[in-house]
Coordinates of C-alpha atoms in Angstrom, one line a residue:
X209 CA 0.0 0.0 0.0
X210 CA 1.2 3.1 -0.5
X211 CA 2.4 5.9 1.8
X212 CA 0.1 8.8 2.8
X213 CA 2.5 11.1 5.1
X214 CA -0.6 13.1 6.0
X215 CA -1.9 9.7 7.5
X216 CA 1.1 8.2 8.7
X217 CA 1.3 6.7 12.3
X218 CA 4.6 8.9 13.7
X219 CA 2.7 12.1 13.0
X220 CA 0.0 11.3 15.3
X221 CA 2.3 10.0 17.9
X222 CA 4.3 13.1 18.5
X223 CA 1.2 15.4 18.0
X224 CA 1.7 16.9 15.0
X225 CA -1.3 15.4 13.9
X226 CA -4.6 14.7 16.2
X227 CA -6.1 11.3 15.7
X228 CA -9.4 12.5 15.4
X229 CA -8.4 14.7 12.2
X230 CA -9.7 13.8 8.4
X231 CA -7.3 13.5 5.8
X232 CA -8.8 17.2 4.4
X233 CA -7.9 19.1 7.7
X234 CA -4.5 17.2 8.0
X235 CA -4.0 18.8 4.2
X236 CA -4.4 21.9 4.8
X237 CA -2.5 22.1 8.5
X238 CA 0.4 21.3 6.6
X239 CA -0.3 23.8 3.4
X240 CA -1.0 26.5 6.8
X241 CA 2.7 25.2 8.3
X242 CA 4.5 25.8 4.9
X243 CA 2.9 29.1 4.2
X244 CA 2.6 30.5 7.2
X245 CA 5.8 28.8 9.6
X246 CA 8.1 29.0 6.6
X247 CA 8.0 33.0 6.0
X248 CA 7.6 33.4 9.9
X249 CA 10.5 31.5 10.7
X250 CA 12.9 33.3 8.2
X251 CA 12.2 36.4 9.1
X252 CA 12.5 36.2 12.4
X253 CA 15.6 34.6 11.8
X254 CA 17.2 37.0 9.6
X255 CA 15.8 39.0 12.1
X256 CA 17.5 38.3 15.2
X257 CA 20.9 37.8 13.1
X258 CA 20.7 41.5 12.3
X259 CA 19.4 42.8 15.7
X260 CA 22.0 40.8 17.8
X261 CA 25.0 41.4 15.1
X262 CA 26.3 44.3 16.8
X263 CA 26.6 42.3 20.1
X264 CA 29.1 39.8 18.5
X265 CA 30.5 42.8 16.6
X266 CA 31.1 44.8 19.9
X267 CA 33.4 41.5 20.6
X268 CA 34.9 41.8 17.6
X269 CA 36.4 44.7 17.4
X270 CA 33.5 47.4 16.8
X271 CA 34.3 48.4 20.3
X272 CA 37.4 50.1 19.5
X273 CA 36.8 51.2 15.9
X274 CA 33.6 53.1 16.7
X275 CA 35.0 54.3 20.3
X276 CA 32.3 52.4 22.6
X277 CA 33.2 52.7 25.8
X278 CA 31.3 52.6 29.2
X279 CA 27.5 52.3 28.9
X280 CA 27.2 52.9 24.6
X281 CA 26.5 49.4 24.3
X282 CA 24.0 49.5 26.5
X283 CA 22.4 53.0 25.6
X284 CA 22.6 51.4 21.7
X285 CA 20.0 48.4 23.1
X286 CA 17.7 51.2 24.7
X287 CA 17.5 53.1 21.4
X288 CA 16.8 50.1 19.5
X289 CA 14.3 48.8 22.0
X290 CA 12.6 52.7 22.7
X291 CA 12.1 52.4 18.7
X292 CA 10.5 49.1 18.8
X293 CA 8.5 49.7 21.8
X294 CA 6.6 53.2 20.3
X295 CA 5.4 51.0 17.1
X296 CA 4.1 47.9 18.5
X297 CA 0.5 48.6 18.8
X298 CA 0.3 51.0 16.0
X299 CA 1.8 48.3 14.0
X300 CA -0.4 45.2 14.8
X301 CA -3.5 47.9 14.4
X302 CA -2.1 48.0 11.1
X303 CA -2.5 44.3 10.3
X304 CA -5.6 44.4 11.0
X305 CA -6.3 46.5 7.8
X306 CA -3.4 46.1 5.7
X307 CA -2.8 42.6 4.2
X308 CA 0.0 40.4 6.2
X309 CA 1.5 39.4 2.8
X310 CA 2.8 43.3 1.8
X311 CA 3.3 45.0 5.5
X312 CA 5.9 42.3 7.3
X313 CA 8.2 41.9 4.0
X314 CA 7.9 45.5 3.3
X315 CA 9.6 46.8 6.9
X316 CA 11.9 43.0 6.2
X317 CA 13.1 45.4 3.2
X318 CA 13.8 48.5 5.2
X319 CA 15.2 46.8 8.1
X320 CA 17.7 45.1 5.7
X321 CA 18.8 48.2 4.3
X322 CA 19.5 49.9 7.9
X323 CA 21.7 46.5 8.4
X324 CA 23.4 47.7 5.5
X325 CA 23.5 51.4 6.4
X326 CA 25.2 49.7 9.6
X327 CA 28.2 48.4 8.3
X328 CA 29.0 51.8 7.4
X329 CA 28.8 53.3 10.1
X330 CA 31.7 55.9 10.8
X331 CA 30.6 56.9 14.7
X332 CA 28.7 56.6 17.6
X333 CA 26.4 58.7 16.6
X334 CA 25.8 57.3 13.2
X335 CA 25.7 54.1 14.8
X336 CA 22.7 55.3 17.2
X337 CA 20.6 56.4 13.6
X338 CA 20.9 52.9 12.3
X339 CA 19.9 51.3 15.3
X340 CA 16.8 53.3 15.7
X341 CA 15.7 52.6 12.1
X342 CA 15.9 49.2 12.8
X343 CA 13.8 48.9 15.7
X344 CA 11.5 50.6 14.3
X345 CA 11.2 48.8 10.7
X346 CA 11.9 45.5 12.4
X347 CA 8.9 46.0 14.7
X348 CA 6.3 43.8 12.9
X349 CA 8.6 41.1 12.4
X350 CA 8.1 39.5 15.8
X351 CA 4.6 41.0 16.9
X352 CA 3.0 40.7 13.7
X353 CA 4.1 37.1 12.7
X354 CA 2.8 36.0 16.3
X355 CA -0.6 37.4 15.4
X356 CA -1.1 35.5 12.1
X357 CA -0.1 32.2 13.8
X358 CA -2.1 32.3 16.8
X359 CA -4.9 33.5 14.4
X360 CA -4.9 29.9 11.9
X361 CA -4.3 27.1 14.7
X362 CA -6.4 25.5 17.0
X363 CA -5.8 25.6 20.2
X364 CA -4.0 21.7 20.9
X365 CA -1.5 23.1 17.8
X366 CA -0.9 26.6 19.0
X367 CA 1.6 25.2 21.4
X368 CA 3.8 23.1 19.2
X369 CA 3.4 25.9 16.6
X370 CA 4.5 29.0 18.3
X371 CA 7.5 26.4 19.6
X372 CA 8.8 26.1 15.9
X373 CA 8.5 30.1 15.8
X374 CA 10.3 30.8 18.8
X375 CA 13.0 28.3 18.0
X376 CA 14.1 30.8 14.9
X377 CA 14.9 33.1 17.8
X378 CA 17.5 31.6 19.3
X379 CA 19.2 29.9 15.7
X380 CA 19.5 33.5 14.2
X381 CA 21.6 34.1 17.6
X382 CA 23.3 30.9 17.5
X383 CA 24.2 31.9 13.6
X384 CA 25.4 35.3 14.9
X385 CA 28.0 34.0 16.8
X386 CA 29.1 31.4 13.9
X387 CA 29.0 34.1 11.5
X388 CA 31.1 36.7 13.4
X389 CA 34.0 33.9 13.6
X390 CA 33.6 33.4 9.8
X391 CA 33.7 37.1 9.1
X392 CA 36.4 37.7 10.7
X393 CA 38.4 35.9 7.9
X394 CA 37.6 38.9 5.5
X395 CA 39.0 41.4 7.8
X396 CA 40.8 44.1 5.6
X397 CA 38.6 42.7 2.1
X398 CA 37.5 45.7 0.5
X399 CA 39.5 47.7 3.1
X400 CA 36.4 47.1 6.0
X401 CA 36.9 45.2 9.0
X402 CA 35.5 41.7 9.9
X403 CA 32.7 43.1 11.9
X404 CA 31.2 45.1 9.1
X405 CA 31.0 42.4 7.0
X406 CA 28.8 40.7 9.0
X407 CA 26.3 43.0 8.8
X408 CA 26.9 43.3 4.8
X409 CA 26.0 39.4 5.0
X410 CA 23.1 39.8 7.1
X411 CA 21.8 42.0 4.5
X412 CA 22.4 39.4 1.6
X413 CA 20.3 36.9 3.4
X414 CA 17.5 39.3 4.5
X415 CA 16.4 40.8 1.7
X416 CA 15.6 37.5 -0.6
X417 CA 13.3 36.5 2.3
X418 CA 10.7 39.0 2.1
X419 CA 10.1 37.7 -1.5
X420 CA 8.8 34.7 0.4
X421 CA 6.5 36.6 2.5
X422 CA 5.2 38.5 -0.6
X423 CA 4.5 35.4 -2.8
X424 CA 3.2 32.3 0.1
X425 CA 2.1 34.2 3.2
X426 CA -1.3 34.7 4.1
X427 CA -3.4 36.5 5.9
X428 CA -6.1 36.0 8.7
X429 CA -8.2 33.2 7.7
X430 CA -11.3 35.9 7.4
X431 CA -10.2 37.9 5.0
X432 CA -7.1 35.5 3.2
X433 CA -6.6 35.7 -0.7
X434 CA -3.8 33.5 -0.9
X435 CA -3.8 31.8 -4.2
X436 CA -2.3 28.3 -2.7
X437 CA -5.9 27.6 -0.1
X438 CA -8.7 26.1 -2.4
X439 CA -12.5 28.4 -1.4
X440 CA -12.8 24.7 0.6
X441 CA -9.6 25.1 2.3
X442 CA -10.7 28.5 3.4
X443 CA -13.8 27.5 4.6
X444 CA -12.7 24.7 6.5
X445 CA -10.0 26.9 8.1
X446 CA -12.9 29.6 9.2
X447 CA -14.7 26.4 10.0
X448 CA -12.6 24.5 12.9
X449 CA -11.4 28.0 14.7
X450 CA -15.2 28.9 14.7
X451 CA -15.7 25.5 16.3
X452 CA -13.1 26.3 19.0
X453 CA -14.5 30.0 19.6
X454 CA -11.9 31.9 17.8
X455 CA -13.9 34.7 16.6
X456 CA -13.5 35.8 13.0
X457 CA -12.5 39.8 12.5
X458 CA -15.2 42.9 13.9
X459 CA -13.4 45.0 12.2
X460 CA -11.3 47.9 13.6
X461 CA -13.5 50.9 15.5
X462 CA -13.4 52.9 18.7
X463 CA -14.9 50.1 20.7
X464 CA -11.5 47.9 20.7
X465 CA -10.1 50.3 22.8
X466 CA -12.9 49.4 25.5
X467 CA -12.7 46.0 25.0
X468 CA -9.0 46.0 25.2
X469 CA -8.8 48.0 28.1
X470 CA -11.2 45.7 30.3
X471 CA -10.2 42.3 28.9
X472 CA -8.3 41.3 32.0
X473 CA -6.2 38.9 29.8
X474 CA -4.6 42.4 28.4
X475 CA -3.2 43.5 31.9
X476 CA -2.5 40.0 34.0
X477 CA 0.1 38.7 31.3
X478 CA 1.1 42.3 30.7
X479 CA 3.0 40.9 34.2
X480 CA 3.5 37.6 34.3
X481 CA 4.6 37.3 30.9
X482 CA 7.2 40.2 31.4
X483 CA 8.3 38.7 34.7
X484 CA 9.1 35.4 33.2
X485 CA 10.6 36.7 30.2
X486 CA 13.1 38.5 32.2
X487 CA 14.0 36.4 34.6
X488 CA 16.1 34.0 32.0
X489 CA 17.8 37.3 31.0
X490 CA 21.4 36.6 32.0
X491 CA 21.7 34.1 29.7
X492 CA 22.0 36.7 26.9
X493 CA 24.1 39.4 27.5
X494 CA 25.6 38.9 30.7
X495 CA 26.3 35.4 29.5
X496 CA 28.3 36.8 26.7
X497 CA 30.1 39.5 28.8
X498 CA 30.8 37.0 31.2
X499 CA 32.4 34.9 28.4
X500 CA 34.2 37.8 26.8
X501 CA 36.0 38.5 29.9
X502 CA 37.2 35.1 30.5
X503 CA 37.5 33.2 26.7
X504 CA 39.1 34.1 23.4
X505 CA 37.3 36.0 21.0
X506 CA 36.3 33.0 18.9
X507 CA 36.1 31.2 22.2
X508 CA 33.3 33.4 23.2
X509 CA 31.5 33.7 19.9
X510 CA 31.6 29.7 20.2
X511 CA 30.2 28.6 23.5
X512 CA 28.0 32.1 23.3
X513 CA 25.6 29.8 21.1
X514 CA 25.1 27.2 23.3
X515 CA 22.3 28.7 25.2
X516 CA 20.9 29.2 22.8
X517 CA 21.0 26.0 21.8
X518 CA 19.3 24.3 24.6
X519 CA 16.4 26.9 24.2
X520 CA 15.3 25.5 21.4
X521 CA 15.4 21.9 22.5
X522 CA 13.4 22.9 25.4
X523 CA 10.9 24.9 23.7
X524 CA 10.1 21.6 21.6
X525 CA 9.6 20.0 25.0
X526 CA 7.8 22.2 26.9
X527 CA 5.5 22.5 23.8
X528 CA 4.7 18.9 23.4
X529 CA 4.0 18.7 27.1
X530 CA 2.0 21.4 26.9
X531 CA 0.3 20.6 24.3
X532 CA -0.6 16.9 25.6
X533 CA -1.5 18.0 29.2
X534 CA -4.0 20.8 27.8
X535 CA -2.7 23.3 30.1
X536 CA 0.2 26.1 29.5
X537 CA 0.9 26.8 33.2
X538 CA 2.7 24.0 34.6
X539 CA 5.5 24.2 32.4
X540 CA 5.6 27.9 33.6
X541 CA 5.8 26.5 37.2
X542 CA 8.8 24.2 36.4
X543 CA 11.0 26.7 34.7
X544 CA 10.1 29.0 37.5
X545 CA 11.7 26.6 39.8
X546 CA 14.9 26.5 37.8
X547 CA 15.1 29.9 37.0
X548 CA 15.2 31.1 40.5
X549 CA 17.8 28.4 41.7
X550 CA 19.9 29.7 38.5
X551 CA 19.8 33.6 39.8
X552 CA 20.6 32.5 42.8
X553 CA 23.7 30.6 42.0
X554 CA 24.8 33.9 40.1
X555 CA 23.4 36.2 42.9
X556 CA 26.2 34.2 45.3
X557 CA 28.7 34.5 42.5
X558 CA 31.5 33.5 44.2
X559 CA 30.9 29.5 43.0
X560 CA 33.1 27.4 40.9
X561 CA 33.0 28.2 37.2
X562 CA 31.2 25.1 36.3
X563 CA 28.5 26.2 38.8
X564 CA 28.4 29.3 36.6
X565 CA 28.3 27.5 33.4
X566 CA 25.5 25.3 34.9
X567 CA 23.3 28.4 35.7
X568 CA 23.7 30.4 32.3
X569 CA 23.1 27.0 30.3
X570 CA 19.6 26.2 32.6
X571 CA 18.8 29.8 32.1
X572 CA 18.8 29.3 28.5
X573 CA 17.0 25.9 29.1
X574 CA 14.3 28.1 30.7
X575 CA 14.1 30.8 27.6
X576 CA 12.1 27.5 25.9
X577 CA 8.4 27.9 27.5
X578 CA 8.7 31.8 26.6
X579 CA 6.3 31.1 23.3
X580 CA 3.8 29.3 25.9
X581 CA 2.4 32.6 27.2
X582 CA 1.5 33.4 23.6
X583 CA -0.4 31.1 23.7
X584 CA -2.1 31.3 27.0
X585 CA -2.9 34.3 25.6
X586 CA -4.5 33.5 22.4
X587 CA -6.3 31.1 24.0
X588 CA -7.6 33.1 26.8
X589 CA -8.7 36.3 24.0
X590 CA -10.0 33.7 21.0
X591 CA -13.5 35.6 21.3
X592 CA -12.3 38.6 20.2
X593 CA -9.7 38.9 17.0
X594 CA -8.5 42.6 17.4
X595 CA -8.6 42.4 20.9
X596 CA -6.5 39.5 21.0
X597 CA -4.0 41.3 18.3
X598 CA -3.8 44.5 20.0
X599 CA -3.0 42.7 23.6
X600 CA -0.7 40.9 22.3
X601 CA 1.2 44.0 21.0
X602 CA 0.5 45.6 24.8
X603 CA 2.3 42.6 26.4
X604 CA 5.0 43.3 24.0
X605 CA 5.5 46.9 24.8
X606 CA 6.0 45.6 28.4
X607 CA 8.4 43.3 27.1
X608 CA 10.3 46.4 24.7
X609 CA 10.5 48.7 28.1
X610 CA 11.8 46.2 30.0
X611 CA 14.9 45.2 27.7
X612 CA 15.6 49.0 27.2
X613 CA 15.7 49.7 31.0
X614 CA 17.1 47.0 32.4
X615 CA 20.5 46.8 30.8
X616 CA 20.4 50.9 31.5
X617 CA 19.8 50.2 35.5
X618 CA 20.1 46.5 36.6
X619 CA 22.6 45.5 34.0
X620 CA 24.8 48.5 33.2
X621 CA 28.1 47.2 30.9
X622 CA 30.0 48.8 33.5
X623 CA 29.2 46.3 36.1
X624 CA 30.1 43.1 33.9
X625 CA 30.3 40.6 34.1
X626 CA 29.4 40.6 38.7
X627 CA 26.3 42.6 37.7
X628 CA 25.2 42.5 41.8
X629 CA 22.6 44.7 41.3
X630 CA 21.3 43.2 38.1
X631 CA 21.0 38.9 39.8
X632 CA 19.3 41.1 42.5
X633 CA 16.5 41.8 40.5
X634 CA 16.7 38.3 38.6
X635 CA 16.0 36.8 41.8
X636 CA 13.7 39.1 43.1
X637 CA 11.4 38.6 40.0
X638 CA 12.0 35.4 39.8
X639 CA 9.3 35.0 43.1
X640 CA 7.0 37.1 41.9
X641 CA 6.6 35.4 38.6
X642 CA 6.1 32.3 40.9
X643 CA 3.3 33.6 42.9
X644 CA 1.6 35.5 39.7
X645 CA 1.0 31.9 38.0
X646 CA -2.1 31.1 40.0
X647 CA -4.0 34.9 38.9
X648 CA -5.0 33.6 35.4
X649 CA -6.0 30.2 36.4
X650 CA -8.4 31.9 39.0
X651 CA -9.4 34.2 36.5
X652 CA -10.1 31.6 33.5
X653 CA -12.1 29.4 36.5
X654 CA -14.3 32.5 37.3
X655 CA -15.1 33.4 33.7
X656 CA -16.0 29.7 33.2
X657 CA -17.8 29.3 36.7
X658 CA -20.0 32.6 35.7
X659 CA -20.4 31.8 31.9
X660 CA -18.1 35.2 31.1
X661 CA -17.8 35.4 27.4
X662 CA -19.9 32.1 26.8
X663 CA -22.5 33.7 24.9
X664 CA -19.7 34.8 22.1
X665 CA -18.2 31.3 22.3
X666 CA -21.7 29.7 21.7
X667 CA -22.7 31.8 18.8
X668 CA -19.2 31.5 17.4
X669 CA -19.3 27.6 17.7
X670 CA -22.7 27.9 16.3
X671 CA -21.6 29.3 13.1
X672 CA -19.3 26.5 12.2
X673 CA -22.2 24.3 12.3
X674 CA -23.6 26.4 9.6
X675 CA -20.9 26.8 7.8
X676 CA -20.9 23.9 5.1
X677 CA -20.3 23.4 1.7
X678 CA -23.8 25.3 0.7
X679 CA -23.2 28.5 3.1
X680 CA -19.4 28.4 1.1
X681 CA -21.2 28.4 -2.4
X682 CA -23.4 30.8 -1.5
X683 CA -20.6 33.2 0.0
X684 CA -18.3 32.3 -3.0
X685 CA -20.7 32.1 -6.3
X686 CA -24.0 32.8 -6.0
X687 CA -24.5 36.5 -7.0
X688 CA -28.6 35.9 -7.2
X689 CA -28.9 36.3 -3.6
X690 CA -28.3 39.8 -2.1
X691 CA -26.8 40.4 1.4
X692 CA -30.0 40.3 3.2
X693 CA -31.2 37.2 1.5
X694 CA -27.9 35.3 2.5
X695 CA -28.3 36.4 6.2
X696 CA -32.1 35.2 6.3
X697 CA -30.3 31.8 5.6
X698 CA -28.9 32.1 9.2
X699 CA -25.4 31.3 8.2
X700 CA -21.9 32.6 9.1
X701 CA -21.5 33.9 5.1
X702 CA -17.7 35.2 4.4
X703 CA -15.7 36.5 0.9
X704 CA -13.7 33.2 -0.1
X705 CA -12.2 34.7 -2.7

């Protein structure tokens, strides 16, 4: 007999697949993984290689050319981040009403040319211009990729999903590091140094990605012309988020303001996903000044990676458990745990170096549920599509303050690689993301408990019963019946073209 992949046993086992799923919805999961994960993942590893260039570069000998001494470095991450943080929400308010397919590869082109415009660089000051321009064209890359997946998948996929996302993070990183090391073989080529060819390089692989985005990436399933989804496709995509209570767009109006400012979803993970984001942050930076000070130059760009490393192999695990217990917030618990035994250890300092090693390494181990809270999210706003975008974008902010203050206060460059002040408040957050774990279970128990938001959910669920293969002919073909006529049919009717 021959082999069906899209029935095949393994894919079920792991949970790529649900049992339960036809071979038509199994189909098109993996035409939505190929047009959607593909374009995601490259540009947000392309990038995270341009963003965190100038870290390896400041190794490598940008320090000294460009005269960046003291705090630069760190006042360089603020303006990149300050950027970033201003167009979050305008930008995801954006995809609501301007096709996914041209916005995100439009700013991939501008942020490539600013990488370029990098490597050009003849000051500080220059150098602060570039950075800026990046942040701010690079903003939708992240934000605006995590609203088109969490808007396709079910919920049991979400996890394993945004896992294959967030793993880009960490590769264009790891790549970072590799590609420094290899760059600095063309030191003096073309009379630039090693460190300015990296970001020449990073341009060369960004650029040819957003043609991806333009020809295969789609947009929300409501209002989605891609050319590759058959009008059956689309409707069977509509079909089983409806069934799960994802609601299809409102449209954009002065009401999501309200609805976003009372949707308690909005402001509880505005915390606890900004605590736990942090707390793994010395495994970044620090990790890599820490390195610096002790390890060769290639040395450093070398065992720099492997933190990153580990992320990703614990972002595949944490999504597969998650995904198979149904819940996202024990896996929160665990790496809790392990964070704060790992800011501890650094806290103390004054530990043997493998002691060190062991508690920037599990700090990296712990970056790996990050993408979870997206999903808690999604999950918790799938009533409401713009309200779910435009939270997700506020969360963000948090996260774009934090990572422009923090290096700024808790981690100055000054202080490397001790930072006392900076494992302070690792620690310190590290509790309070422990104790913040139980405020959305409460919350999703008392929304169930009082039938909060059930009446959307049941009408939502109610139109995917309706929606079937007539409802899709009469939304796609039949121009006899005007707009009234198809809503006396009491069906969920949509564009499929």
């Amino acid at each position: 007999m021959k082999f069906d992949y899209f029935m095949n046993p393994f894919a079920e086992w792991v949970g790529w697949f649900p049992k339960h799923y036809s071979r038509e919805e199994r189909v098109l999961v993996t035409k939505l993984d190929f047009l959607i994960l593909v374009f995601a993942c490259l540009s947000t590893w392309a990038n995270n290689l341009d963003v965190n260039a100038i870290y390896n570069a400041y190794e490598s000998g940008m320090q000294e050319d460009l005269n960046l001494y003291g705090n630069r470095l760190s006042y360089l991450n603020a303006v990149y981040w300050a950027a970033t943080t201003v167009f979050q929400i305008p930008s995801n308010a954006l995809l609501t009403v301007v096709p996914a397919e041209y916005f995100i590869p439009a700013c991939e082109i501008m942020w490539g040319l600013f990488t370029l415009g990098t490597a050009f660089v003849k000051d500080y000051n220059q150098l602060m211009v570039m950075r800026f321009f990046v942040g701010v064209t690079s903003t939708p890359c992240w934000i605006g990729n995590v609203h088109i997946i969490n808007s396709w998948y079910r919920k049991q996929e979400l996890g394993k999903r945004n896992a294959v996302f967030y793993a880009t993070y960490p590769l264009g990183s790891m790549f970072t590091g590799y590609l420094q090391n290899a760059c600095l073989t063309l030191s003096g080529v073309g009379g630039l140094q090693g460190w300015r060819w990296m970001f020449i390089i990073c341009t060369v692989i960004t650029l040819p990605i957003s043609a991806v985005g333009i020809f295969f990436y789609p947009n929300v399933p409501d209002n989605c012309k891609s050319r590759w989804l058959t009008p059956a496709e689309k409707e069977l995509a509509q079909k089983r988020l409806l069934a799960e209570g994802f609601q299809p767009s409102k449209g954009m109006n002065w009401g999501i303001l309200k609805r976003v400012l009372t949707a308690w979803p909005t402001w509880v993970f505005l915390i606890l996903a900004n605590l736990y984001w942090q707390t793994p942050y010395p495994s970044t930076t620090p990790y890599l000044l820490w390195l610096g000070d002790n390890y060769s130059t290639v040395m450093t760009n070398n065992l720099s990676t492997i933190s990153y490393a580990i992320s990703i192999v614990s972002a595949f695990f944490f999504a597969f458990y998650s995904d198979w217990r149904g819940n996202r917030w024990d896996s929160l618990l665990m790496a809790g745990i392990v964070v704060l035994v790992c800011n501890i250890i650094l806290l103390i300092w004054n530990v043997p170096t493998g002691a060190k090693f062991f508690a920037f390494i599990a700090l990296g181990f712990c970056n790996g549920p990050i993408n979870l809270v997206i999903a808690w999210i999604a999950e918790c706003l799938s009533y409401d599509l713009e309200v779910r975008s435009i939270s997700l974008a506020v969360v963000n902010v948090g996260y774009t303050v934090f990572a422009a203050v923090i290096p700024l206060t808790a981690f100055q460059t000054q202080d490397a690689p001790r930072f006392f002040a900076g494992y302070i408040w690792s620690v310190a957050i590290s509790v309070v993301e422990l104790l913040m774990i139980p405020v959305p279970l409460y919350l999703e128990a008392r929304d169930r408990r009082l039938g909060i938001h059930q009446a959307e959910t049941d009408v939502i669920i109610a139109s995917a019963a309706g929606l079937d293969e007539v409802s899709k002919e009469i939304a796609a073909g039949d121009i006899s019946l005007s707009s009234s006529e198809k809503k006396g049919l009491d069906v969920n009717v949509h564009d499929f073209s």
